Amino acid sequence: WQRPADEVSVLMELFLTVLSLEIKRLNRNNVKLNIIGDTSRFSEKLQTKIAKAQLLTQDNSGLILNIAANYGGRWDITQACQAIALKVESGELSAAQITEDTVNQHICTTQLPELDLLIRSGGDSRISNFLLWQLAYTELYFTDTLWPDFDQDEFLKAIASFSKVERRFGFTSEQVIASK
């Protein structure tokens, strides 16, 4: 956390407040809450609130709301590698058995489908250490529109742009056509 301590404190209190206010509504609306990231640096109070919120909504089958909190793509890949290394160390897995699927099983978003589209608002043309592993074949859409102003019209522009893209997943156009 490289931001000033007072800013971090305000953000953590805001997170706690919003979580406390919204969790019942999420549960009533059948939304499963999933917090991804390293929550170990959060206060004990916030960690407890997160655990209770996730427990309350764990069986909900409607939408899944993923909140990336203290999350970084490099951290995610590192913690996945550490977990895999422990399995190799214990003899549960050999180095030769490590595949992309093995890594996929150890990243924070393992239970989620592949990403189709990442929308980056605010004029930045970078992904800023976000979902590095998961973005391999994701289409990226950058807009100058700031998040508070990102409305339905802006969303439709992103979807329109996405709809024009040929998704090849590393194949050539000819291979994609032949596989249909």
PDB file of C-alpha atoms in Angstrom, residues 27-165:
ATOM      1  CA  ASN A  27     -28.106 -11.947   0.283  1.00  0.00           C
ATOM      2  CA  ARG A  28     -31.804 -11.074  -0.268  1.00  0.00           C
ATOM      3  CA  ASN A  29     -31.062 -10.737  -3.983  1.00  0.00           C
ATOM      4  CA  ASN A  30     -29.324 -14.134  -4.165  1.00  0.00           C
ATOM      5  CA  VAL A  31     -25.881 -12.598  -4.859  1.00  0.00           C
ATOM      6  CA  LYS A  32     -22.783 -14.502  -3.814  1.00  0.00           C
ATOM      7  CA  LEU A  33     -20.002 -12.238  -2.525  1.00  0.00           C
ATOM      8  CA  ASN A  34     -16.451 -13.208  -3.383  1.00  0.00           C
ATOM      9  CA  ILE A  35     -13.523 -11.114  -2.135  1.00  0.00           C
ATOM     10  CA  ILE A  36     -10.296 -11.834  -4.007  1.00  0.00           C
ATOM     11  CA  GLY A  37      -6.935 -10.622  -2.785  1.00  0.00           C
ATOM     12  CA  ASP A  38      -4.700 -10.719   0.258  1.00  0.00           C
ATOM     13  CA  THR A  39      -6.995  -9.752   3.120  1.00  0.00           C
ATOM     14  CA  SER A  40      -4.390 -10.623   5.756  1.00  0.00           C
ATOM     15  CA  ARG A  41      -3.309  -6.967   5.988  1.00  0.00           C
ATOM     16  CA  PHE A  42      -6.822  -5.796   6.824  1.00  0.00           C
ATOM     17  CA  SER A  43      -7.873  -5.151  10.390  1.00  0.00           C
ATOM     18  CA  GLU A  44      -9.211  -8.127  12.314  1.00  0.00           C
ATOM     19  CA  LYS A  45     -12.620  -6.442  12.365  1.00  0.00           C
ATOM     20  CA  LEU A  46     -12.700  -6.129   8.560  1.00  0.00           C
ATOM     21  CA  GLN A  47     -11.393  -9.678   8.055  1.00  0.00           C
ATOM     22  CA  THR A  48     -14.171 -10.993  10.322  1.00  0.00           C
ATOM     23  CA  LYS A  49     -16.815  -8.953   8.475  1.00  0.00           C
ATOM     24  CA  ILE A  50     -15.568 -10.280   5.111  1.00  0.00           C
ATOM     25  CA  ALA A  51     -15.594 -13.877   6.354  1.00  0.00           C
ATOM     26  CA  LYS A  52     -19.138 -13.519   7.728  1.00  0.00           C
ATOM     27  CA  ALA A  53     -20.369 -11.853   4.526  1.00  0.00           C
ATOM     28  CA  GLN A  54     -18.900 -14.568   2.325  1.00  0.00           C
ATOM     29  CA  LEU A  55     -20.304 -17.282   4.596  1.00  0.00           C
ATOM     30  CA  LEU A  56     -23.757 -15.687   4.553  1.00  0.00           C
ATOM     31  CA  THR A  57     -23.844 -15.603   0.740  1.00  0.00           C
ATOM     32  CA  GLN A  58     -21.848 -18.737  -0.103  1.00  0.00           C
ATOM     33  CA  ASP A  59     -24.861 -20.763  -1.254  1.00  0.00           C
ATOM     34  CA  ASN A  60     -26.448 -17.980  -3.317  1.00  0.00           C
ATOM     35  CA  SER A  61     -26.842 -18.994  -6.930  1.00  0.00           C
ATOM     36  CA  GLY A  62     -27.748 -15.751  -8.692  1.00  0.00           C
ATOM     37  CA  LEU A  63     -25.003 -13.329  -9.550  1.00  0.00           C
ATOM     38  CA  ILE A  64     -21.461 -13.483  -8.211  1.00  0.00           C
ATOM     39  CA  LEU A  65     -20.047 -10.152  -7.066  1.00  0.00           C
ATOM     40  CA  ASN A  66     -16.262 -10.258  -7.091  1.00  0.00           C
ATOM     41  CA  ILE A  67     -14.457  -7.504  -5.234  1.00  0.00           C
ATOM     42  CA  ALA A  68     -10.708  -7.252  -5.681  1.00  0.00           C
ATOM     43  CA  ALA A  69      -9.365  -5.941  -2.380  1.00  0.00           C
ATOM     44  CA  ASN A  70      -5.620  -5.689  -1.795  1.00  0.00           C
ATOM     45  CA  TYR A  71      -5.308  -7.662  -4.994  1.00  0.00           C
ATOM     46  CA  GLY A  72      -2.482  -7.586  -7.509  1.00  0.00           C
ATOM     47  CA  GLY A  73      -1.853  -9.863 -10.452  1.00  0.00           C
ATOM     48  CA  ARG A  74       1.762 -10.437  -9.467  1.00  0.00           C
ATOM     49  CA  TRP A  75       0.687 -11.324  -5.923  1.00  0.00           C
ATOM     50  CA  ASP A  76      -1.943 -13.717  -7.292  1.00  0.00           C
ATOM     51  CA  ILE A  77       0.557 -15.552  -9.505  1.00  0.00           C
ATOM     52  CA  THR A  78       3.128 -15.611  -6.679  1.00  0.00           C
ATOM     53  CA  GLN A  79       0.704 -17.068  -4.130  1.00  0.00           C
ATOM     54  CA  ALA A  80      -0.398 -19.673  -6.700  1.00  0.00           C
ATOM     55  CA  CYS A  81       3.242 -20.642  -7.297  1.00  0.00           C
ATOM     56  CA  GLN A  82       3.863 -20.895  -3.558  1.00  0.00           C
ATOM     57  CA  ALA A  83       0.854 -23.192  -3.110  1.00  0.00           C
ATOM     58  CA  ILE A  84       1.995 -25.367  -6.016  1.00  0.00           C
ATOM     59  CA  ALA A  85       5.561 -25.447  -4.672  1.00  0.00           C
ATOM     60  CA  LEU A  86       4.255 -26.731  -1.324  1.00  0.00           C
ATOM     61  CA  LYS A  87       2.487 -29.561  -3.153  1.00  0.00           C
ATOM     62  CA  VAL A  88       5.694 -30.431  -5.011  1.00  0.00           C
ATOM     63  CA  GLU A  89       7.670 -30.247  -1.767  1.00  0.00           C
ATOM     64  CA  SER A  90       5.252 -32.632  -0.035  1.00  0.00           C
ATOM     65  CA  GLY A  91       5.332 -35.083  -2.944  1.00  0.00           C
ATOM     66  CA  GLU A  92       1.658 -34.517  -3.770  1.00  0.00           C
ATOM     67  CA  LEU A  93       2.653 -33.207  -7.203  1.00  0.00           C
ATOM     68  CA  SER A  94       5.735 -33.481  -9.389  1.00  0.00           C
ATOM     69  CA  ALA A  95       7.230 -30.552 -11.266  1.00  0.00           C
ATOM     70  CA  ALA A  96       6.427 -32.329 -14.545  1.00  0.00           C
ATOM     71  CA  GLN A  97       2.731 -32.368 -13.597  1.00  0.00           C
ATOM     72  CA  ILE A  98       2.503 -28.573 -13.373  1.00  0.00           C
ATOM     73  CA  THR A  99       0.418 -27.230 -16.242  1.00  0.00           C
ATOM     74  CA  GLU A 100      -1.527 -24.066 -17.009  1.00  0.00           C
ATOM     75  CA  ASP A 101      -4.527 -25.814 -15.484  1.00  0.00           C
ATOM     76  CA  THR A 102      -2.550 -26.358 -12.267  1.00  0.00           C
ATOM     77  CA  VAL A 103      -1.894 -22.628 -12.032  1.00  0.00           C
ATOM     78  CA  ASN A 104      -5.541 -21.875 -12.908  1.00  0.00           C
ATOM     79  CA  GLN A 105      -6.617 -24.020  -9.959  1.00  0.00           C
ATOM     80  CA  HIS A 106      -4.539 -21.921  -7.544  1.00  0.00           C
ATOM     81  CA  ILE A 107      -5.307 -18.353  -8.601  1.00  0.00           C
ATOM     82  CA  CYS A 108      -7.989 -16.280  -6.861  1.00  0.00           C
ATOM     83  CA  THR A 109     -10.483 -16.503  -9.695  1.00  0.00           C
ATOM     84  CA  THR A 110     -10.318 -20.274 -10.143  1.00  0.00           C
ATOM     85  CA  GLN A 111     -14.093 -20.659  -9.820  1.00  0.00           C
ATOM     86  CA  LEU A 112     -14.867 -18.035 -12.474  1.00  0.00           C
ATOM     87  CA  PRO A 113     -15.163 -18.395 -16.260  1.00  0.00           C
ATOM     88  CA  GLU A 114     -12.534 -16.968 -18.583  1.00  0.00           C
ATOM     89  CA  LEU A 115     -12.744 -13.211 -18.998  1.00  0.00           C
ATOM     90  CA  ASP A 116     -14.098 -11.873 -22.268  1.00  0.00           C
ATOM     91  CA  LEU A 117     -13.726  -8.114 -21.858  1.00  0.00           C
ATOM     92  CA  LEU A 118     -11.856  -5.755 -19.542  1.00  0.00           C
ATOM     93  CA  ILE A 119     -13.070  -2.166 -19.580  1.00  0.00           C
ATOM     94  CA  ARG A 120     -10.534   0.356 -18.289  1.00  0.00           C
ATOM     95  CA  SER A 121     -11.988   3.779 -17.588  1.00  0.00           C
ATOM     96  CA  GLY A 122     -10.281   7.054 -16.761  1.00  0.00           C
ATOM     97  CA  GLY A 123      -7.977   7.438 -19.748  1.00  0.00           C
ATOM     98  CA  ASP A 124      -5.214   5.062 -18.671  1.00  0.00           C
ATOM     99  CA  SER A 125      -4.026   2.563 -21.280  1.00  0.00           C
ATOM    100  CA  ARG A 126      -2.604  -0.033 -18.926  1.00  0.00           C
ATOM    101  CA  ILE A 127      -3.889  -2.879 -16.801  1.00  0.00           C
ATOM    102  CA  SER A 128      -2.051  -1.802 -13.646  1.00  0.00           C
ATOM    103  CA  ASN A 129      -1.161  -5.241 -12.220  1.00  0.00           C
ATOM    104  CA  PHE A 130      -4.781  -6.385 -12.453  1.00  0.00           C
ATOM    105  CA  LEU A 131      -5.681  -9.991 -13.334  1.00  0.00           C
ATOM    106  CA  LEU A 132      -2.410 -10.552 -15.200  1.00  0.00           C
ATOM    107  CA  TRP A 133      -2.831 -14.311 -15.617  1.00  0.00           C
ATOM    108  CA  GLN A 134      -6.534 -14.097 -16.391  1.00  0.00           C
ATOM    109  CA  LEU A 135      -6.229 -11.446 -19.126  1.00  0.00           C
ATOM    110  CA  ALA A 136      -4.274 -13.650 -21.577  1.00  0.00           C
ATOM    111  CA  TYR A 137      -7.059 -13.795 -24.204  1.00  0.00           C
ATOM    112  CA  THR A 138      -9.280 -11.044 -22.875  1.00  0.00           C
ATOM    113  CA  GLU A 139     -10.243  -8.159 -25.125  1.00  0.00           C
ATOM    114  CA  LEU A 140      -9.248  -4.791 -23.677  1.00  0.00           C
ATOM    115  CA  TYR A 141     -11.338  -1.638 -24.011  1.00  0.00           C
ATOM    116  CA  PHE A 142      -9.926   1.712 -22.918  1.00  0.00           C
ATOM    117  CA  THR A 143     -12.016   4.838 -22.468  1.00  0.00           C
ATOM    118  CA  ASP A 144     -11.243   8.362 -21.286  1.00  0.00           C
ATOM    119  CA  THR A 145     -14.543   8.425 -19.393  1.00  0.00           C
ATOM    120  CA  LEU A 146     -14.026   8.497 -15.627  1.00  0.00           C
ATOM    121  CA  TRP A 147     -15.693   5.728 -13.600  1.00  0.00           C
ATOM    122  CA  PRO A 148     -18.327   7.949 -11.949  1.00  0.00           C
ATOM    123  CA  ASP A 149     -19.433   9.071 -15.427  1.00  0.00           C
ATOM    124  CA  PHE A 150     -19.352   5.587 -16.967  1.00  0.00           C
ATOM    125  CA  ASP A 151     -23.024   5.086 -17.827  1.00  0.00           C
ATOM    126  CA  GLN A 152     -25.127   2.811 -19.997  1.00  0.00           C
ATOM    127  CA  ASP A 153     -24.136   4.663 -23.187  1.00  0.00           C
ATOM    128  CA  GLU A 154     -20.442   4.194 -22.408  1.00  0.00           C
ATOM    129  CA  PHE A 155     -21.049   0.523 -21.614  1.00  0.00           C
ATOM    130  CA  LEU A 156     -22.852   0.052 -24.928  1.00  0.00           C
ATOM    131  CA  LYS A 157     -19.870   1.607 -26.745  1.00  0.00           C
ATOM    132  CA  ALA A 158     -17.590  -0.959 -25.109  1.00  0.00           C
ATOM    133  CA  ILE A 159     -19.943  -3.802 -26.033  1.00  0.00           C
ATOM    134  CA  ALA A 160     -20.210  -2.529 -29.620  1.00  0.00           C
ATOM    135  CA  SER A 161     -16.423  -2.461 -29.879  1.00  0.00           C
ATOM    136  CA  PHE A 162     -16.202  -5.962 -28.409  1.00  0.00           C
ATOM    137  CA  SER A 163     -18.818  -7.313 -30.831  1.00  0.00           C
ATOM    138  CA  LYS A 164     -16.604  -6.364 -33.794  1.00  0.00           C
ATOM    139  CA  VAL A 165     -13.634  -8.406 -32.558  1.00  0.00           C
TER     140      VAL A 165
END
